[in-house]
């Protein structure tokens, strides 16, 4: 997971309330008064404004990092949350301030006179997009929603623990109603969406639409669902391939796991001089611009490979963040282009490279050295195969590579219905969830924690977020195929030649940061747009070979 501004914003409940207070006071005092005397600005007049905005974001992130990685004492949590809320409210207010509006006018004039460079235009694109979306929501409704989503995660947790969906349902209903209203407000303000869910998708993956995703998930459904059934039939048959998995939960001392993390980070080219690894409840990457991109993992004695692949995944995010072009340092563009493109980088390193035979061949000797004999009886082939066992399961976060996007498809289809069918209520969702889980994974959840209450995202109103995971998987496969036209990726992985692999990614993706949009970056790599084909081919080839399918 890579945290962005939108995600950080959901973090502490109190933040939203303070933001709303700012919004309300701004509305009451009538900011942006039209009868102010016209004043002209230079673009450079806004340098200090953006420096301050970035400093506020970084200050907020730094405190979050401190809270999530065990730096802040337990007794300081409430006070820290309040500090974050104050900082966050200030940066939020700047985003819709007179000064921001003056910046827009100045850039628009400069564009007219062909005097705006690309950094300025992209900065405008990013800030204006956020401004336009935020400003159409009535402040009192935004305030109510902020107060609501201070409570919903708590209700979600309680419902999950008591296995009682009815505790959560009335709150989720209000979240659904709010997001449906947001789409309406945006439409009234002139924003055009072919499908109401497009408005939500655009918040996380700018420009992504239901039209594109229908085709994408349609192909995935048509190809992967039957393929999975075929694979499982073969795997479970008498002469089916028996992949050994008995060593995956071996007790491995944390010190050994830490040494392995070191080995991995150094091998894949994550620069620890501008990075750091700490521990947290859920692994994530947090970037403060290219000079400081940090990651976390979680160590469990009997889940060694969970940490192994968390480090690989987050290192993929971090390498992206560290290799943004130097000219973007200190701008708001010193970050990734979108969540989907970010996820393509983490999945590429974690799965396409990290779960490949070539990589395991390359890392094997060093792996055996750092793990101090704990896997001395396990062969290279057994290690490789065990990382690729396919087994449909209830939980998205522990899903294997083949079934992962099917979990996303369940969420995508339900979110789409929530936004398009006003009659659909929160009460209707568990049945839908179970039906789709049965259809795609052949399983029926036994309780809400392994069903509809497994993810916290909906309690924050994050409809449109999940598809970025599947988009990332698909982009990663498209990137792989483009890369393979330039050099032998499997051989590079075997040689642990990350200079070549990262060099290719730096040149085509990383260096652009958020200067270009994801569609523009991908257009330089493939002329197909988002395509399911490469992803499906990759999965089918890999798993057919692994399981000995014809
Ligand atoms: Zn991620």
XYZ file of C-alpha atoms and ligand atoms in Angstrom:
551
model
C 0.000 0.000 0.000
C 1.236 3.484 -0.796
C -0.280 6.270 1.181
C -1.379 9.377 -0.609
C -3.003 12.535 0.571
C -6.526 11.181 0.212
C -5.718 8.212 2.384
C -3.932 10.133 5.041
C -6.930 12.394 5.286
C -9.158 9.561 6.393
C -6.772 8.695 9.179
C -7.828 10.466 12.297
C -11.451 11.025 12.928
C -11.059 14.429 14.490
C -9.341 15.782 11.401
C -12.478 15.846 9.329
C -14.357 17.777 11.955
C -11.723 20.475 12.164
C -11.551 20.695 8.396
C -15.283 21.103 8.274
C -15.055 23.886 10.827
C -12.583 25.674 8.559
C -14.828 25.171 5.567
C -17.799 26.535 7.437
C -15.989 29.623 8.633
C -14.720 30.191 5.104
C -18.251 29.930 3.774
C -19.635 32.281 6.382
C -16.972 34.931 5.872
C -17.546 34.720 2.124
C -14.060 34.039 0.917
C -13.258 34.633 -2.725
C -15.155 37.887 -2.808
C -15.744 38.866 -6.420
C -15.473 42.613 -5.895
C -11.854 42.666 -4.756
C -9.680 44.966 -6.867
C -8.010 42.992 -9.643
C -4.382 42.274 -8.856
C -1.837 40.621 -11.080
C 0.721 38.108 -9.905
C 3.831 36.415 -11.187
C 3.985 32.642 -11.010
C 6.955 32.943 -8.673
C 4.738 34.785 -6.176
C 3.277 31.388 -5.273
C 6.535 29.601 -4.516
C 6.288 30.270 -0.789
C 2.631 29.228 -0.802
C 3.468 25.810 -2.227
C 6.527 25.452 0.017
C 4.230 25.933 2.979
C 1.628 23.508 1.644
C 4.242 20.792 1.148
C 5.747 21.497 4.568
C 2.339 21.045 6.180
C 1.750 17.745 4.374
C 5.157 16.527 5.437
C 4.680 17.590 9.038
C 1.380 15.746 9.163
C 2.901 12.637 7.570
C 5.826 12.700 9.955
C 3.527 12.599 12.975
C 1.469 9.778 11.411
C 4.659 7.858 10.775
C 5.671 8.363 14.372
C 2.293 7.128 15.613
C 2.151 4.064 13.381
C 5.702 2.835 13.808
C 5.902 2.901 17.580
C 7.766 6.205 17.923
C 5.023 8.078 19.774
C 4.232 6.949 23.328
C 0.819 5.344 23.782
C -0.277 8.133 26.106
C 0.416 10.761 23.462
C -1.917 9.391 20.792
C -4.886 11.695 21.375
C -2.684 14.749 21.572
C -0.866 13.724 18.408
C -4.144 13.150 16.584
C -5.201 16.659 17.520
C -1.951 18.129 16.229
C -2.423 16.297 12.967
C -5.985 17.579 12.738
C -4.833 21.170 13.181
C -2.135 20.861 10.530
C -4.441 19.035 8.156
C -7.161 21.642 8.501
C -4.630 24.338 7.632
C -3.439 22.580 4.462
C -7.016 21.802 3.484
C -7.968 25.458 3.879
C -5.017 26.466 1.689
C -6.317 24.140 -1.031
C -9.539 26.143 -1.353
C -8.151 29.559 -0.400
C -8.126 32.901 -2.217
C -4.436 32.418 -2.787
C -5.097 29.123 -4.541
C -7.707 30.814 -6.705
C -5.214 33.545 -7.544
C -2.730 30.856 -8.503
C -5.303 29.339 -10.869
C -5.971 32.706 -12.512
C -2.278 33.412 -12.877
C -1.591 30.035 -14.472
C -4.581 30.354 -16.776
C -3.265 33.742 -17.966
C 0.212 32.292 -18.399
C -1.128 29.372 -20.436
C -2.923 31.860 -22.667
C 0.377 33.641 -23.259
C 2.231 30.342 -23.600
C 4.254 31.260 -20.531
C 3.547 28.240 -18.332
C 6.067 25.416 -18.251
C 5.083 21.796 -17.798
C 5.688 21.733 -14.037
C 3.381 24.721 -13.612
C 0.702 23.207 -15.818
C 0.798 19.870 -13.994
C 0.735 21.592 -10.604
C -2.325 23.474 -11.816
C -3.965 20.262 -13.059
C -3.520 18.520 -9.707
C -4.598 21.383 -7.460
C -7.486 22.479 -9.668
C -8.886 18.973 -9.858
C -8.994 18.704 -6.068
C -10.401 22.198 -5.709
C -13.217 21.650 -8.197
C -14.312 18.456 -6.498
C -14.226 19.843 -2.988
C -15.841 23.180 -3.572
C -19.153 21.757 -4.840
C -19.952 19.963 -1.584
C -22.055 22.058 0.829
C -19.885 22.656 3.910
C -22.561 21.478 6.339
C -22.867 18.162 4.536
C -19.126 17.748 4.441
C -19.006 18.448 8.152
C -21.714 15.881 8.853
C -19.855 13.312 6.759
C -16.623 14.014 8.618
C -18.409 13.473 11.902
C -20.049 10.325 10.566
C -16.778 8.773 9.401
C -15.315 9.448 12.812
C -17.772 6.820 14.078
C -18.184 4.365 11.180
C -14.791 2.613 11.554
C -15.555 2.058 15.229
C -18.938 0.557 14.350
C -17.304 -1.553 11.656
C -14.843 -2.935 14.191
C -17.578 -3.671 16.699
C -19.800 -5.368 14.104
C -16.861 -7.460 12.974
C -15.950 -8.553 16.475
C -19.540 -9.429 17.389
C -20.253 -10.916 13.946
C -23.326 -8.678 13.793
C -23.687 -6.770 10.526
C -26.749 -4.901 11.792
C -24.471 -2.805 14.042
C -22.693 -1.430 10.975
C -25.503 -1.340 8.380
C -27.233 1.938 9.386
C -23.872 3.751 9.358
C -22.830 2.289 6.038
C -26.199 3.370 4.670
C -25.426 6.990 5.567
C -21.996 6.720 3.959
C -23.644 5.377 0.793
C -26.200 8.190 0.789
C -23.492 10.809 1.177
C -21.412 9.498 -1.721
C -24.508 9.300 -3.917
C -25.124 12.971 -3.079
C -21.517 13.884 -3.882
C -21.986 12.535 -7.393
C -25.136 14.641 -7.764
C -23.392 17.820 -6.563
C -20.595 17.290 -9.024
C -23.026 16.724 -11.865
C -24.946 19.872 -10.936
C -21.652 21.769 -11.099
C -21.197 20.602 -14.679
C -18.941 17.609 -14.236
C -19.910 14.955 -16.753
C -19.948 11.263 -15.901
C -21.243 8.506 -18.159
C -21.757 6.367 -15.066
C -22.183 7.744 -11.518
C -19.417 5.425 -10.239
C -16.995 7.197 -12.600
C -17.039 10.103 -10.134
C -15.696 7.846 -7.386
C -13.156 6.041 -9.587
C -11.754 9.384 -10.689
C -10.859 10.257 -7.085
C -8.345 7.410 -6.926
C -7.436 6.780 -10.549
C -8.013 9.995 -12.513
C -9.760 9.355 -15.798
C -10.705 5.749 -15.027
C -14.282 4.850 -15.993
C -16.818 2.068 -15.683
C -16.698 1.707 -19.452
C -13.018 0.726 -19.308
C -13.390 -1.446 -16.226
C -16.424 -3.302 -17.545
C -14.359 -4.593 -20.407
C -11.389 -5.260 -18.157
C -13.244 -7.199 -15.475
C -15.450 -8.832 -18.108
C -12.404 -10.418 -19.740
C -10.972 -11.353 -16.375
C -14.210 -13.031 -15.376
C -14.493 -14.893 -18.676
C -10.915 -16.176 -18.550
C -9.741 -16.472 -14.953
C -12.846 -17.881 -13.267
C -12.979 -21.015 -15.496
C -9.178 -21.257 -15.494
C -9.154 -21.300 -11.711
C -11.793 -24.032 -11.633
C -9.757 -26.093 -14.097
C -6.583 -25.550 -12.110
C -8.184 -26.551 -8.836
C -9.690 -29.664 -10.403
C -6.267 -30.738 -11.617
C -4.553 -29.797 -8.351
C -7.041 -31.812 -6.327
C -7.083 -34.831 -8.607
C -5.158 -37.984 -7.665
C -2.349 -37.401 -10.152
C -2.376 -33.638 -9.568
C 0.721 -31.680 -8.760
C 1.478 -31.686 -5.076
C 3.173 -28.442 -4.109
C 4.868 -28.703 -0.765
C 3.736 -26.039 1.720
C 4.572 -27.579 5.089
C 7.571 -25.304 5.676
C 5.770 -22.008 5.128
C 4.795 -21.590 8.768
C 8.125 -22.589 10.260
C 9.140 -20.543 13.279
C 11.833 -18.165 12.093
C 13.464 -15.827 14.651
C 12.747 -12.144 14.037
C 16.494 -11.435 13.881
C 16.762 -13.786 10.897
C 13.764 -12.130 9.280
C 15.350 -8.718 9.740
C 18.548 -9.878 8.081
C 16.471 -11.152 5.191
C 14.752 -7.754 4.857
C 18.203 -6.133 4.672
C 19.269 -8.562 1.976
C 16.137 -7.933 -0.083
C 16.226 -4.134 0.158
C 19.892 -4.031 -0.801
C 19.380 -6.485 -3.649
C 16.435 -4.782 -5.335
C 17.942 -1.291 -5.270
C 15.989 0.446 -2.533
C 18.353 3.211 -1.404
C 18.440 3.108 2.404
C 20.417 6.317 2.478
C 17.123 7.981 1.470
C 14.846 5.404 3.059
C 14.113 3.418 6.205
C 12.377 0.245 7.299
C 10.274 0.122 10.463
C 7.482 -2.104 11.774
C 3.737 -1.396 11.804
C 0.439 -3.288 12.080
C -0.077 -3.165 8.303
C 2.800 -2.635 5.879
C 2.843 0.677 3.974
C 5.109 3.123 2.178
C 5.264 6.788 3.097
C 7.048 9.264 0.868
C 8.268 12.732 1.783
C 9.536 13.424 -1.711
C 12.427 11.628 -3.379
C 14.977 12.217 -0.611
C 12.959 10.351 2.012
C 10.765 7.366 1.171
C 10.128 5.000 4.052
C 8.530 1.576 4.288
C 7.194 -0.707 6.999
C 6.686 -4.413 7.435
C 5.276 -6.683 10.106
C 7.205 -9.580 11.625
C 5.549 -12.762 12.817
C 7.653 -15.749 13.806
C 5.398 -18.193 11.975
C 4.720 -16.022 8.915
C 8.189 -15.362 7.568
C 7.193 -15.095 3.911
C 4.456 -12.569 4.689
C 7.170 -10.173 5.797
C 9.475 -11.255 2.962
C 6.890 -10.262 0.350
C 5.730 -7.182 2.237
C 9.305 -5.885 2.015
C 9.403 -6.691 -1.693
C 6.040 -5.009 -2.285
C 6.812 -1.837 -0.354
C 10.308 -1.629 -1.851
C 8.616 -1.479 -5.255
C 6.602 1.539 -4.108
C 9.688 3.101 -2.548
C 11.919 2.708 -5.614
C 9.273 4.575 -7.627
C 9.215 7.407 -5.093
C 13.002 7.648 -4.858
C 13.508 7.911 -8.594
C 11.257 10.811 -9.453
C 13.159 13.326 -11.601
C 15.424 15.754 -9.752
C 13.699 18.737 -11.390
C 10.474 17.843 -9.539
C 12.061 17.940 -6.095
C 10.299 20.439 -3.856
C 7.151 20.521 -6.018
C 3.847 18.780 -5.331
C 4.686 16.539 -8.317
C 7.486 14.777 -6.417
C 5.262 11.709 -5.945
C 3.595 8.974 -8.017
C 1.125 9.604 -10.844
C -1.767 7.572 -9.409
C -2.542 4.737 -7.009
C -2.901 2.281 -9.888
C 0.471 3.135 -11.390
C 2.045 3.035 -7.935
C 0.570 -0.397 -7.350
C 1.945 -1.582 -10.692
C 5.427 -0.913 -9.354
C 4.914 -2.758 -6.083
C 3.225 -5.731 -7.738
C 5.874 -5.866 -10.426
C 8.615 -6.276 -7.853
C 6.637 -8.475 -5.476
C 5.026 -10.862 -7.969
C 6.383 -10.631 -11.473
C 9.999 -10.486 -10.311
C 9.830 -11.699 -6.700
C 7.716 -14.785 -7.327
C 9.558 -15.783 -10.506
C 11.807 -18.795 -10.886
C 14.638 -16.578 -12.104
C 14.602 -14.416 -8.992
C 14.601 -17.444 -6.695
C 17.520 -18.939 -8.588
C 19.374 -15.646 -8.239
C 18.691 -15.056 -4.562
C 18.868 -18.692 -3.416
C 22.459 -18.852 -2.116
C 22.233 -15.568 -0.263
C 18.809 -16.527 1.060
C 20.211 -19.785 2.453
C 23.063 -17.860 4.060
C 20.900 -15.243 5.829
C 18.300 -17.783 6.960
C 21.018 -19.699 8.832
C 19.940 -23.219 7.896
C 16.249 -22.933 8.752
C 15.445 -24.033 5.184
C 18.473 -26.278 4.694
C 16.231 -29.212 3.791
C 14.219 -27.238 1.213
C 15.240 -27.204 -2.425
C 15.280 -24.184 -4.692
C 12.366 -25.573 -6.685
C 10.327 -26.196 -3.537
C 10.949 -22.652 -2.328
C 9.894 -21.167 -5.637
C 6.785 -23.296 -5.997
C 5.594 -22.690 -2.445
C 5.445 -18.933 -3.125
C 2.983 -19.618 -5.925
C 0.456 -21.987 -4.402
C -3.053 -21.232 -5.623
C -5.811 -21.649 -3.097
C -9.074 -19.692 -3.209
C -9.643 -18.103 0.176
C -11.957 -15.631 1.846
C -9.490 -12.875 2.617
C -8.239 -10.433 0.010
C -5.107 -9.450 1.903
C -3.750 -12.999 1.996
C -4.952 -13.997 -1.485
C -2.547 -15.585 -3.960
C -1.533 -13.897 -7.204
C -4.058 -15.763 -9.371
C -7.174 -15.159 -7.278
C -6.307 -11.655 -6.041
C -8.126 -9.679 -8.700
C -11.249 -11.812 -8.293
C -11.496 -10.396 -4.773
C -11.303 -6.930 -6.297
C -13.982 -7.791 -8.846
C -16.436 -8.598 -6.037
C -15.881 -5.168 -4.528
C -15.952 -3.374 -7.868
C -19.296 -4.859 -8.856
C -20.927 -4.038 -5.526
C -19.564 -0.476 -5.458
C -20.808 0.083 -8.985
C -24.279 -1.062 -7.935
C -24.226 1.161 -4.844
C -23.650 4.212 -7.008
C -26.014 3.312 -9.834
C -28.971 1.808 -7.979
C -30.470 4.239 -5.447
C -32.826 1.503 -4.234
C -29.953 -0.689 -3.077
C -29.548 -0.533 0.714
C -26.740 -1.500 3.075
C -28.948 -4.377 4.213
C -28.792 -5.865 0.711
C -25.016 -6.050 0.549
C -24.063 -9.191 2.563
C -26.208 -11.428 0.332
C -24.643 -9.866 -2.759
C -21.187 -10.341 -1.294
C -21.741 -14.021 -0.553
C -23.308 -14.661 -3.918
C -20.344 -13.174 -5.771
C -17.782 -14.912 -3.555
C -19.457 -18.202 -4.399
C -19.551 -17.385 -8.098
C -15.913 -16.279 -8.454
C -14.081 -18.183 -5.727
C -16.381 -21.118 -5.095
C -16.632 -20.263 -1.399
C -19.310 -19.037 0.994
C -18.115 -16.958 3.942
C -18.921 -18.511 7.287
C -19.049 -15.179 9.091
C -18.927 -11.443 8.358
C -15.231 -11.076 9.212
C -14.307 -13.364 6.349
C -17.029 -11.816 4.200
C -18.303 -8.289 3.810
C -16.685 -6.930 6.984
C -13.104 -7.913 6.123
C -12.009 -4.500 4.801
C -12.200 -1.155 6.596
C -12.331 0.936 3.384
C -16.103 1.298 2.990
C -16.451 2.646 6.509
C -14.506 5.696 5.282
C -16.641 5.959 2.159
C -13.789 4.867 -0.082
C -15.796 3.603 -3.023
C -13.522 3.477 -6.070
C -10.319 2.687 -4.231
C -10.200 -1.132 -4.615
C -10.075 -1.190 -8.424
C -6.649 0.508 -8.292
C -5.223 -2.791 -6.988
C -6.447 -4.744 -10.014
C -5.399 -1.911 -12.332
C -1.922 -2.109 -10.798
C -1.730 -5.856 -11.459
C -2.765 -5.385 -15.078
C -0.376 -2.479 -15.700
C 2.434 -4.551 -14.175
C 1.829 -7.309 -16.736
C 1.693 -4.774 -19.581
C 4.946 -3.238 -18.361
C 6.506 -6.708 -18.167
C 5.675 -7.483 -21.783
C 7.015 -4.130 -22.989
C 10.194 -4.646 -20.961
C 10.703 -8.110 -22.422
C 10.943 -6.587 -25.883
C 14.032 -4.711 -24.717
C 15.826 -7.356 -22.653
C 15.454 -10.820 -21.107
C 13.661 -10.079 -17.848
C 13.915 -13.600 -16.491
C 17.680 -13.581 -17.083
C 17.998 -10.158 -15.444
C 16.064 -11.420 -12.411
C 18.290 -14.499 -12.254
C 21.378 -12.287 -12.355
C 19.750 -9.973 -9.758
C 20.506 -7.232 -12.266
C 18.261 -4.590 -10.762
C 20.321 -1.826 -12.326
C 18.893 -2.885 -15.690
C 15.361 -3.538 -14.438
C 15.102 -0.344 -12.403
C 16.894 1.647 -15.078
C 14.185 0.725 -17.556
C 11.415 1.625 -15.081
C 13.124 4.876 -14.048
C 13.378 6.031 -17.623
C 9.793 5.236 -18.608
C 7.820 5.667 -15.371
C 9.570 6.832 -12.208
C 11.247 9.987 -13.450
C 7.943 11.559 -14.460
C 6.547 11.525 -10.926
C 3.154 13.223 -11.148
C 4.294 15.487 -13.997
C 2.490 13.249 -16.458
C -0.804 11.505 -15.839
C -0.893 7.710 -15.706
C -2.526 7.478 -19.138
C 0.315 9.573 -20.607
C 2.993 7.463 -18.918
C 1.395 4.217 -20.056
C 0.934 5.550 -23.598
C 4.729 5.674 -23.914
C 4.937 2.001 -22.922
C 1.938 0.515 -24.719
C -0.676 1.801 -27.159
C -3.383 -0.396 -25.674
C -4.506 1.581 -22.625
C -5.554 -0.575 -19.676
C -5.685 -4.127 -21.012
C -6.583 -7.404 -19.334
C -4.932 -9.450 -22.054
C -1.307 -9.280 -20.864
C -2.321 -9.959 -17.293
C -4.476 -12.956 -18.243
C -1.774 -14.398 -20.518
C 0.843 -13.952 -17.827
C -1.291 -15.686 -15.196
C -2.404 -18.529 -17.457
C 1.092 -19.265 -18.731
C 2.699 -19.129 -15.327
C 0.161 -21.241 -13.495
C -0.397 -23.740 -16.328
C 3.292 -24.486 -16.241
C 3.442 -24.637 -12.460
C 0.516 -27.008 -12.142
C 1.310 -29.024 -15.256
C -1.841 -28.037 -17.155
C -1.982 -28.675 -20.888
Zn 0.759 -1.389 -2.456
